[in-house]
C-alpha cells in the first residue's frame, strides 16, 4: 500500500488512478489552467493528500487550508490568493468568485503555505517544485549514501501525524514520496490512534510537535509506543524537560531539528549523530549538506541554504532578511559548539530588556517547569516605567504559589531574570503550529 490510515489503505496503482481522475475533473470539467490555484479545506487524512497530488498533476498551485479556519478569515485568505477553485469536505470542486478575480502564479509554483504568525499576521509563502525537491534531496542525501533520486523499492512507512495544511505536513508527505516510502496519515491527532498506527505499521522513527509529545506523555490509554525509537520535534521549540519526560515514559530518543517556512529544514540530526553524541541531544543538530551557518555579532543564527522559497504571495521578496553574503537572518539566538552542533537560546524578538540586562524567556520557563505543579508556563516582557521591561510569568497548573515559584527562580537564576509577577491562566495561547503567542499575553497584562 502507498497511502495508509486508521480506516484503510490504497495501493500505489489505486492512488495513481484516483489522482489522474481528479486531475481530469479539475481540467476538463472546471477548466483549471496551469498557474491557477486550488484551495483545499477539508479534514486531514488521505483525501487531502489525493487532492494535493491531483492539483499538481493538473499543473495547478495547491493552497491547503486548516479545516477549522473561520469563514471570515478564510474569505480574506481566498481574496488575497485568488484561487480558481475551492475543494471542501464534500470533495466537489467549485469556482470561487473573488473581488479581484483569479490570480495567475509563476510557472513551477507548487503550493502556498504560511509563516507561523508568532510576531504578527501569518504571511503566505510561495514554494516552487524545484526548490522544494532540492530541499528534500539535500536531507535524503546522507541517508542514501550520496545517491541522487528516489530508491527503486519502497522504504519504511513514513507516519505523518500533523496537518497537511502545515509546512511540516507537506514536507513529510513529499519526503516520504521522494524516499519511496508508504505514507501513513493520522489525520487529527489523537494519542490512541497514533499509538495504533505506530504498532500496525512498525514505525521506528517519526515527527511530533511538542504539544503532541506532552499529550502522549500524559495519556493514560497509551501504555507504550513500541517499536518507535526516534522522534524528531517539529513546528515549535521543545524544552529539555519535555524531551526528558517523553523519553522516560516511552524509552524513545527525542531529537530536535530546525527550519523555517521560508528556508525549509536546514539543521537536524541523523541516527548516527544520535548514537555518537548522546550528550548533545538538546541541540537542534548539525547543518544539512549544502547549508552554511554562522553567528552574527549579536548571537543571531545566520543560515545560507542552496535554495529557499520564491517569496511571499503578497509580492514581497526575502531580500530584507538576506545579508551581502547570502545568509538569511533567522531571528533566533544561538551558539555553535566545537563539534558543529547548533544550540538555540531563544527568539531575538522575545528577549526582555530589563534595564539593560537581557532575559531570555525560554531560560526562565525551563526553571519554572521544574515545579511539578506547573503544567505549562510562558514568560513575557511587560512595560515598566523605571526599567523599560520586566518579566512576568503566566502559569497553568494547580497547587503552585507565587512564593514557591519565586524561590525556585532565585535558586537557579540571577536576580534580574526572576519574574516580578506570576499570573494563573487556564491555558497558554498558541499559534496553529504550537508556538506561544507572547503578544496576546502581553496585551492581557497591559489591559488588566
GROMACS .gro file of C-alpha atoms in nm:
model
  448
    1UNK     CA    1   0.000   0.000   0.000
    2UNK     CA    2   0.114   0.356  -0.070
    3UNK     CA    3  -0.143   0.555   0.129
    4UNK     CA    4  -0.250   0.424   0.471
    5UNK     CA    5  -0.466   0.548   0.760
    6UNK     CA    6  -0.667   0.414   1.052
    7UNK     CA    7  -0.960   0.350   0.818
    8UNK     CA    8  -0.795   0.177   0.524
    9UNK     CA    9  -0.520   0.152   0.263
   10UNK     CA   10  -0.471   0.243  -0.103
   11UNK     CA   11  -0.219   0.077  -0.332
   12UNK     CA   12   0.015   0.282  -0.550
   13UNK     CA   13  -0.193   0.183  -0.855
   14UNK     CA   14  -0.515   0.298  -0.684
   15UNK     CA   15  -0.354   0.630  -0.587
   16UNK     CA   16  -0.235   0.691  -0.944
   17UNK     CA   17  -0.583   0.614  -1.080
   18UNK     CA   18  -0.765   0.841  -0.832
   19UNK     CA   19  -0.518   1.125  -0.882
   20UNK     CA   20  -0.546   1.102  -1.262
   21UNK     CA   21  -0.927   1.102  -1.244
   22UNK     CA   22  -0.938   1.405  -1.014
   23UNK     CA   23  -0.683   1.595  -1.222
   24UNK     CA   24  -0.904   1.532  -1.525
   25UNK     CA   25  -1.205   1.666  -1.335
   26UNK     CA   26  -1.015   1.984  -1.246
   27UNK     CA   27  -0.901   2.043  -1.604
   28UNK     CA   28  -1.181   1.903  -1.822
   29UNK     CA   29  -1.487   1.984  -1.610
   30UNK     CA   30  -1.373   2.301  -1.434
   31UNK     CA   31  -1.122   2.447  -1.678
   32UNK     CA   32  -0.825   2.469  -1.442
   33UNK     CA   33  -0.521   2.606  -1.623
   34UNK     CA   34  -0.150   2.581  -1.530
   35UNK     CA   35  -0.058   2.853  -1.281
   36UNK     CA   36  -0.406   2.878  -1.129
   37UNK     CA   37  -0.459   2.791  -0.763
   38UNK     CA   38  -0.692   2.542  -0.595
   39UNK     CA   39  -0.776   2.593  -0.226
   40UNK     CA   40  -0.826   2.275  -0.022
   41UNK     CA   41  -1.020   2.296   0.306
   42UNK     CA   42  -1.118   1.955   0.440
   43UNK     CA   43  -1.044   1.722   0.735
   44UNK     CA   44  -0.687   1.593   0.742
   45UNK     CA   45  -0.627   1.247   0.603
   46UNK     CA   46  -0.586   1.065   0.271
   47UNK     CA   47  -0.837   1.289   0.089
   48UNK     CA   48  -0.614   1.595   0.134
   49UNK     CA   49  -0.312   1.405   0.004
   50UNK     CA   50  -0.503   1.279  -0.301
   51UNK     CA   51  -0.628   1.627  -0.387
   52UNK     CA   52  -0.282   1.779  -0.343
   53UNK     CA   53  -0.139   1.529  -0.591
   54UNK     CA   54  -0.430   1.587  -0.830
   55UNK     CA   55  -0.378   1.964  -0.827
   56UNK     CA   56  -0.009   1.921  -0.906
   57UNK     CA   57  -0.080   1.669  -1.182
   58UNK     CA   58  -0.318   1.923  -1.335
   59UNK     CA   59  -0.045   2.190  -1.326
   60UNK     CA   60  -0.215   2.390  -1.052
   61UNK     CA   61  -0.094   2.558  -0.733
   62UNK     CA   62  -0.220   2.398  -0.410
   63UNK     CA   63  -0.344   2.615  -0.123
   64UNK     CA   64  -0.413   2.384   0.176
   65UNK     CA   65  -0.621   2.549   0.450
   66UNK     CA   66  -0.695   2.446   0.807
   67UNK     CA   67  -1.038   2.282   0.809
   68UNK     CA   68  -1.128   2.481   1.124
   69UNK     CA   69  -1.036   2.820   0.977
   70UNK     CA   70  -1.325   3.061   1.049
   71UNK     CA   71  -1.534   3.169   0.750
   72UNK     CA   72  -1.432   3.536   0.774
   73UNK     CA   73  -1.062   3.453   0.786
   74UNK     CA   74  -1.100   3.204   0.500
   75UNK     CA   75  -1.267   3.463   0.279
   76UNK     CA   76  -0.984   3.709   0.349
   77UNK     CA   77  -0.725   3.445   0.260
   78UNK     CA   78  -0.905   3.349  -0.060
   79UNK     CA   79  -0.937   3.714  -0.159
   80UNK     CA   80  -0.561   3.757  -0.117
   81UNK     CA   81  -0.467   3.442  -0.310
   82UNK     CA   82  -0.732   3.440  -0.584
   83UNK     CA   83  -0.785   3.065  -0.640
   84UNK     CA   84  -0.976   2.943  -0.944
   85UNK     CA   85  -1.136   2.659  -0.746
   86UNK     CA   86  -1.212   2.555  -0.389
   87UNK     CA   87  -1.249   2.193  -0.273
   88UNK     CA   88  -1.405   2.133   0.070
   89UNK     CA   89  -1.511   1.823   0.265
   90UNK     CA   90  -1.777   1.744   0.003
   91UNK     CA   91  -1.499   1.659  -0.243
   92UNK     CA   92  -1.671   1.863  -0.515
   93UNK     CA   93  -1.462   2.141  -0.673
   94UNK     CA   94  -1.645   2.472  -0.711
   95UNK     CA   95  -1.548   2.800  -0.865
   96UNK     CA   96  -1.460   3.094  -0.644
   97UNK     CA   97  -1.559   3.443  -0.750
   98UNK     CA   98  -1.329   3.677  -0.559
   99UNK     CA   99  -1.329   4.057  -0.565
  100UNK     CA  100  -1.007   4.070  -0.770
  101UNK     CA  101  -1.071   3.765  -0.987
  102UNK     CA  102  -0.846   3.467  -1.048
  103UNK     CA  103  -0.474   3.507  -0.982
  104UNK     CA  104  -0.205   3.357  -1.203
  105UNK     CA  105   0.113   3.225  -1.041
  106UNK     CA  106   0.461   3.190  -1.188
  107UNK     CA  107   0.536   2.861  -1.370
  108UNK     CA  108   0.674   2.598  -1.134
  109UNK     CA  109   0.491   2.728  -0.824
  110UNK     CA  110   0.381   2.423  -0.624
  111UNK     CA  111   0.193   2.548  -0.319
  112UNK     CA  112   0.127   2.835  -0.082
  113UNK     CA  113   0.184   2.796   0.292
  114UNK     CA  114   0.200   3.039   0.582
  115UNK     CA  115   0.457   3.161   0.830
  116UNK     CA  116   0.379   3.075   1.192
  117UNK     CA  117   0.245   3.421   1.275
  118UNK     CA  118   0.409   3.450   1.617
  119UNK     CA  119   0.505   3.815   1.563
  120UNK     CA  120   0.208   3.926   1.353
  121UNK     CA  121  -0.033   3.813   1.086
  122UNK     CA  122   0.091   3.498   0.907
  123UNK     CA  123   0.242   3.564   0.564
  124UNK     CA  124   0.163   3.338   0.266
  125UNK     CA  125   0.482   3.193   0.115
  126UNK     CA  126   0.528   3.067  -0.240
  127UNK     CA  127   0.714   2.737  -0.280
  128UNK     CA  128   0.832   2.600  -0.615
  129UNK     CA  129   0.859   2.236  -0.719
  130UNK     CA  130   1.231   2.260  -0.800
  131UNK     CA  131   1.335   2.433  -0.477
  132UNK     CA  132   1.133   2.202  -0.254
  133UNK     CA  133   1.263   1.891  -0.429
  134UNK     CA  134   1.617   2.016  -0.382
  135UNK     CA  135   1.546   2.075  -0.012
  136UNK     CA  136   1.422   1.718   0.033
  137UNK     CA  137   1.708   1.563  -0.165
  138UNK     CA  138   1.955   1.757   0.050
  139UNK     CA  139   1.815   1.591   0.363
  140UNK     CA  140   1.788   1.249   0.198
  141UNK     CA  141   2.143   1.254   0.058
  142UNK     CA  142   2.324   1.123   0.369
  143UNK     CA  143   2.054   0.859   0.421
  144UNK     CA  144   2.107   0.729   0.067
  145UNK     CA  145   2.486   0.729   0.086
  146UNK     CA  146   2.501   1.024  -0.150
  147UNK     CA  147   2.298   0.859  -0.428
  148UNK     CA  148   2.068   1.104  -0.614
  149UNK     CA  149   1.699   1.042  -0.679
  150UNK     CA  150   1.446   0.813  -0.510
  151UNK     CA  151   1.521   0.444  -0.445
  152UNK     CA  152   1.369   0.181  -0.671
  153UNK     CA  153   1.190  -0.002  -0.390
  154UNK     CA  154   0.958   0.119  -0.115
  155UNK     CA  155   1.127   0.219   0.208
  156UNK     CA  156   0.994   0.206   0.563
  157UNK     CA  157   0.648   0.359   0.615
  158UNK     CA  158   0.651   0.734   0.686
  159UNK     CA  159   0.400   0.833   0.958
  160UNK     CA  160   0.265   1.188   0.921
  161UNK     CA  161   0.088   1.288   1.246
  162UNK     CA  162   0.049   1.660   1.159
  163UNK     CA  163  -0.185   1.860   0.939
  164UNK     CA  164  -0.117   1.879   0.565
  165UNK     CA  165  -0.212   2.247   0.591
  166UNK     CA  166   0.121   2.300   0.768
  167UNK     CA  167   0.467   2.317   0.616
  168UNK     CA  168   0.571   2.021   0.836
  169UNK     CA  169   0.285   1.813   0.696
  170UNK     CA  170   0.355   1.876   0.328
  171UNK     CA  171   0.729   1.840   0.385
  172UNK     CA  172   0.687   1.494   0.538
  173UNK     CA  173   0.437   1.392   0.270
  174UNK     CA  174   0.679   1.480  -0.010
  175UNK     CA  175   0.977   1.347   0.185
  176UNK     CA  176   0.808   1.007   0.207
  177UNK     CA  177   0.716   1.004  -0.161
  178UNK     CA  178   1.067   1.106  -0.266
  179UNK     CA  179   1.215   0.837  -0.040
  180UNK     CA  180   0.985   0.577  -0.193
  181UNK     CA  181   0.808   0.513   0.138
  182UNK     CA  182   0.442   0.428   0.207
  183UNK     CA  183   0.259   0.723   0.365
  184UNK     CA  184   0.070   0.671   0.691
  185UNK     CA  185  -0.168   0.960   0.767
  186UNK     CA  186  -0.313   1.007   1.114
  187UNK     CA  187  -0.548   1.298   1.047
  188UNK     CA  188  -0.645   1.490   1.360
  189UNK     CA  189  -0.400   1.398   1.636
  190UNK     CA  190  -0.530   1.151   1.895
  191UNK     CA  191  -0.296   0.954   2.128
  192UNK     CA  192  -0.453   0.608   2.094
  193UNK     CA  193  -0.476   0.640   1.716
  194UNK     CA  194  -0.113   0.747   1.693
  195UNK     CA  195  -0.002   0.450   1.906
  196UNK     CA  196  -0.212   0.213   1.693
  197UNK     CA  197  -0.054   0.332   1.366
  198UNK     CA  198   0.296   0.304   1.516
  199UNK     CA  199   0.225  -0.057   1.612
  200UNK     CA  200   0.036  -0.155   1.295
  201UNK     CA  201   0.299  -0.025   1.052
  202UNK     CA  202   0.611  -0.087   1.259
  203UNK     CA  203   0.706   0.281   1.275
  204UNK     CA  204   1.055   0.325   1.422
  205UNK     CA  205   1.101   0.697   1.352
  206UNK     CA  206   0.857   0.986   1.310
  207UNK     CA  207   0.797   1.355   1.382
  208UNK     CA  208   0.585   1.519   1.653
  209UNK     CA  209   0.514   1.874   1.771
  210UNK     CA  210   0.595   1.935   2.140
  211UNK     CA  211   0.224   1.966   2.222
  212UNK     CA  212   0.160   1.617   2.083
  213UNK     CA  213   0.451   1.477   2.284
  214UNK     CA  214   0.308   1.630   2.600
  215UNK     CA  215  -0.035   1.483   2.522
  216UNK     CA  216   0.112   1.137   2.470
  217UNK     CA  217   0.321   1.161   2.787
  218UNK     CA  218   0.007   1.229   2.991
  219UNK     CA  219  -0.223   0.988   2.803
  220UNK     CA  220  -0.348   0.713   3.039
  221UNK     CA  221  -0.465   0.491   2.750
  222UNK     CA  222  -0.121   0.469   2.582
  223UNK     CA  223   0.091   0.203   2.753
  224UNK     CA  224   0.386   0.208   2.513
  225UNK     CA  225   0.493   0.319   2.165
  226UNK     CA  226   0.687   0.011   2.052
  227UNK     CA  227   0.863  -0.021   1.811
  228UNK     CA  228   0.919   0.357   1.796
  229UNK     CA  229   1.284   0.452   1.863
  230UNK     CA  230   1.328   0.812   1.745
  231UNK     CA  231   1.103   1.119   1.737
  232UNK     CA  232   1.206   1.446   1.575
  233UNK     CA  233   1.050   1.754   1.733
  234UNK     CA  234   0.894   1.992   1.480
  235UNK     CA  235   0.694   2.317   1.443
  236UNK     CA  236   0.775   2.472   1.783
  237UNK     CA  237   1.055   2.484   2.042
  238UNK     CA  238   1.091   2.176   2.263
  239UNK     CA  239   1.216   2.218   2.619
  240UNK     CA  240   1.469   1.970   2.763
  241UNK     CA  241   1.215   1.884   3.035
  242UNK     CA  242   0.950   1.790   2.775
  243UNK     CA  243   1.201   1.573   2.591
  244UNK     CA  244   1.317   1.405   2.912
  245UNK     CA  245   0.962   1.326   3.028
  246UNK     CA  246   0.876   1.171   2.689
  247UNK     CA  247   1.194   0.962   2.685
  248UNK     CA  248   1.145   0.842   3.043
  249UNK     CA  249   0.784   0.740   2.969
  250UNK     CA  250   0.837   0.559   2.638
  251UNK     CA  251   1.212   0.493   2.603
  252UNK     CA  252   1.213   0.692   2.276
  253UNK     CA  253   1.502   0.923   2.186
  254UNK     CA  254   1.384   1.277   2.108
  255UNK     CA  255   1.581   1.477   1.852
  256UNK     CA  256   1.541   1.844   1.771
  257UNK     CA  257   1.553   1.991   1.423
  258UNK     CA  258   1.547   2.340   1.278
  259UNK     CA  259   1.389   2.513   0.984
  260UNK     CA  260   1.164   2.799   0.886
  261UNK     CA  261   0.880   2.817   0.638
  262UNK     CA  262   1.088   3.033   0.403
  263UNK     CA  263   1.403   2.817   0.402
  264UNK     CA  264   1.284   2.466   0.487
  265UNK     CA  265   1.465   2.229   0.723
  266UNK     CA  266   1.831   2.329   0.732
  267UNK     CA  267   1.965   2.177   1.055
  268UNK     CA  268   1.891   1.840   1.210
  269UNK     CA  269   2.005   1.508   1.349
  270UNK     CA  270   2.096   1.178   1.191
  271UNK     CA  271   2.062   0.849   1.377
  272UNK     CA  272   2.442   0.816   1.359
  273UNK     CA  273   2.488   1.151   1.534
  274UNK     CA  274   2.235   1.049   1.799
  275UNK     CA  275   2.433   0.733   1.875
  276UNK     CA  276   2.771   0.909   1.872
  277UNK     CA  277   2.673   1.222   2.067
  278UNK     CA  278   2.405   1.137   2.326
  279UNK     CA  279   2.532   1.422   2.543
  280UNK     CA  280   2.423   1.675   2.279
  281UNK     CA  281   2.059   1.568   2.242
  282UNK     CA  282   1.936   1.915   2.349
  283UNK     CA  283   2.095   2.073   2.040
  284UNK     CA  284   1.900   2.119   1.716
  285UNK     CA  285   2.166   1.918   1.534
  286UNK     CA  286   2.418   1.999   1.263
  287UNK     CA  287   2.365   2.172   0.926
  288UNK     CA  288   2.235   1.955   0.644
  289UNK     CA  289   2.462   1.905   0.340
  290UNK     CA  290   2.496   2.223   0.136
  291UNK     CA  291   2.384   2.450   0.422
  292UNK     CA  292   2.623   2.708   0.572
  293UNK     CA  293   2.566   2.857   0.917
  294UNK     CA  294   2.737   3.125   1.121
  295UNK     CA  295   2.662   3.365   1.405
  296UNK     CA  296   2.626   3.741   1.383
  297UNK     CA  297   2.796   3.958   1.645
  298UNK     CA  298   2.462   3.979   1.826
  299UNK     CA  299   2.447   3.598   1.850
  300UNK     CA  300   2.178   3.570   1.583
  301UNK     CA  301   2.188   3.250   1.380
  302UNK     CA  302   2.254   3.314   1.010
  303UNK     CA  303   2.180   3.041   0.755
  304UNK     CA  304   2.269   3.012   0.386
  305UNK     CA  305   2.074   2.730   0.216
  306UNK     CA  306   2.125   2.641  -0.151
  307UNK     CA  307   1.758   2.726  -0.226
  308UNK     CA  308   1.468   2.891  -0.047
  309UNK     CA  309   1.109   2.994  -0.105
  310UNK     CA  310   1.030   3.207  -0.411
  311UNK     CA  311   0.893   3.488  -0.195
  312UNK     CA  312   0.568   3.593  -0.034
  313UNK     CA  313   0.235   3.576  -0.214
  314UNK     CA  314   0.189   3.945  -0.129
  315UNK     CA  315   0.461   4.022  -0.383
  316UNK     CA  316   0.729   4.090  -0.122
  317UNK     CA  317   1.057   3.902  -0.157
  318UNK     CA  318   1.300   3.780   0.108
  319UNK     CA  319   1.572   4.035   0.030
  320UNK     CA  320   1.528   4.231   0.353
  321UNK     CA  321   1.628   3.919   0.551
  322UNK     CA  322   1.940   3.834   0.347
  323UNK     CA  323   2.284   3.987   0.408
  324UNK     CA  324   2.550   4.069   0.149
  325UNK     CA  325   2.694   3.716   0.167
  326UNK     CA  326   2.360   3.545   0.106
  327UNK     CA  327   2.292   3.447   0.468
  328UNK     CA  328   1.934   3.461   0.596
  329UNK     CA  329   1.875   3.632   0.930
  330UNK     CA  330   1.670   3.379   1.125
  331UNK     CA  331   1.573   3.595   1.423
  332UNK     CA  332   1.697   3.324   1.662
  333UNK     CA  333   1.977   3.348   1.917
  334UNK     CA  334   2.212   3.050   1.906
  335UNK     CA  335   2.553   2.907   1.990
  336UNK     CA  336   2.763   2.661   1.788
  337UNK     CA  337   2.991   2.418   1.971
  338UNK     CA  338   3.327   2.276   1.862
  339UNK     CA  339   3.161   1.971   1.701
  340UNK     CA  340   2.935   2.187   1.485
  341UNK     CA  341   2.615   2.129   1.683
  342UNK     CA  342   2.383   2.429   1.698
  343UNK     CA  343   2.202   2.524   2.019
  344UNK     CA  344   1.903   2.761   2.011
  345UNK     CA  345   1.867   3.001   2.304
  346UNK     CA  346   1.552   3.189   2.204
  347UNK     CA  347   1.392   3.441   1.969
  348UNK     CA  348   1.556   3.782   1.948
  349UNK     CA  349   1.213   3.946   1.937
  350UNK     CA  350   1.117   3.775   2.265
  351UNK     CA  351   1.427   3.878   2.464
  352UNK     CA  352   1.330   4.101   2.757
  353UNK     CA  353   1.546   4.411   2.814
  354UNK     CA  354   1.524   4.471   3.189
  355UNK     CA  355   1.714   4.794   3.248
  356UNK     CA  356   1.987   4.689   3.005
  357UNK     CA  357   2.002   4.328   3.127
  358UNK     CA  358   1.885   4.068   2.875
  359UNK     CA  359   1.638   3.798   2.986
  360UNK     CA  360   1.568   3.503   2.753
  361UNK     CA  361   1.213   3.381   2.833
  362UNK     CA  362   1.286   3.017   2.748
  363UNK     CA  363   1.557   3.000   3.015
  364UNK     CA  364   1.316   3.121   3.284
  365UNK     CA  365   1.039   2.889   3.159
  366UNK     CA  366   1.270   2.590   3.184
  367UNK     CA  367   1.336   2.667   3.550
  368UNK     CA  368   0.967   2.720   3.633
  369UNK     CA  369   0.879   2.390   3.465
  370UNK     CA  370   1.087   2.212   3.732
  371UNK     CA  371   0.797   2.265   3.975
  372UNK     CA  372   0.567   1.960   3.936
  373UNK     CA  373   0.264   2.183   3.998
  374UNK     CA  374   0.340   2.376   3.678
  375UNK     CA  375   0.185   2.210   3.370
  376UNK     CA  376   0.269   2.488   3.129
  377UNK     CA  377   0.429   2.832   3.153
  378UNK     CA  378   0.513   3.130   2.934
  379UNK     CA  379   0.727   3.431   3.028
  380UNK     CA  380   0.689   3.766   2.854
  381UNK     CA  381   0.824   4.116   2.894
  382UNK     CA  382   0.575   4.382   3.003
  383UNK     CA  383   0.624   4.761   3.016
  384UNK     CA  384   0.782   4.913   3.327
  385UNK     CA  385   0.830   5.288   3.380
  386UNK     CA  386   1.166   5.253   3.557
  387UNK     CA  387   1.332   4.958   3.382
  388UNK     CA  388   1.163   4.963   3.042
  389UNK     CA  389   1.059   4.598   3.061
  390UNK     CA  390   1.024   4.334   3.331
  391UNK     CA  391   0.947   3.960   3.304
  392UNK     CA  392   0.606   3.823   3.404
  393UNK     CA  393   0.521   3.452   3.414
  394UNK     CA  394   0.182   3.314   3.306
  395UNK     CA  395   0.133   2.975   3.470
  396UNK     CA  396  -0.100   2.681   3.400
  397UNK     CA  397  -0.140   2.432   3.684
  398UNK     CA  398  -0.281   2.371   4.030
  399UNK     CA  399  -0.120   2.389   4.372
  400UNK     CA  400   0.162   2.632   4.295
  401UNK     CA  401   0.220   2.958   4.480
  402UNK     CA  402   0.398   3.273   4.369
  403UNK     CA  403   0.628   3.245   4.670
  404UNK     CA  404   0.737   2.892   4.577
  405UNK     CA  405   0.798   2.983   4.213
  406UNK     CA  406   0.994   3.295   4.304
  407UNK     CA  407   1.211   3.093   4.543
  408UNK     CA  408   1.272   2.833   4.271
  409UNK     CA  409   1.381   3.104   4.028
  410UNK     CA  410   1.616   3.261   4.282
  411UNK     CA  411   1.777   2.920   4.329
  412UNK     CA  412   1.864   2.888   3.961
  413UNK     CA  413   1.872   3.239   3.811
  414UNK     CA  414   2.041   3.574   3.867
  415UNK     CA  415   1.801   3.822   4.032
  416UNK     CA  416   1.718   4.028   3.722
  417UNK     CA  417   1.580   3.717   3.547
  418UNK     CA  418   1.328   3.643   3.823
  419UNK     CA  419   0.971   3.735   3.716
  420UNK     CA  420   0.812   4.024   3.902
  421UNK     CA  421   0.472   3.851   3.897
  422UNK     CA  422   0.316   3.508   3.844
  423UNK     CA  423  -0.032   3.504   3.694
  424UNK     CA  424  -0.257   3.198   3.677
  425UNK     CA  425  -0.409   3.123   3.335
  426UNK     CA  426  -0.624   2.837   3.208
  427UNK     CA  427  -0.403   2.787   2.903
  428UNK     CA  428  -0.115   2.942   2.712
  429UNK     CA  429  -0.229   3.088   2.377
  430UNK     CA  430  -0.051   2.928   2.083
  431UNK     CA  431  -0.041   2.951   1.706
  432UNK     CA  432  -0.160   2.668   1.484
  433UNK     CA  433   0.189   2.514   1.492
  434UNK     CA  434   0.217   2.537   1.872
  435UNK     CA  435   0.429   2.849   1.919
  436UNK     CA  436   0.343   3.076   2.214
  437UNK     CA  437   0.153   3.393   2.127
  438UNK     CA  438   0.350   3.615   2.361
  439UNK     CA  439   0.189   3.930   2.222
  440UNK     CA  440  -0.151   3.805   2.340
  441UNK     CA  441  -0.019   3.755   2.694
  442UNK     CA  442   0.148   4.096   2.690
  443UNK     CA  443  -0.179   4.256   2.582
  444UNK     CA  444  -0.365   4.067   2.855
  445UNK     CA  445  -0.129   4.211   3.118
  446UNK     CA  446  -0.136   4.570   2.993
  447UNK     CA  447  -0.517   4.572   2.968
  448UNK     CA  448  -0.571   4.434   3.319
   0.00000   0.00000   0.00000
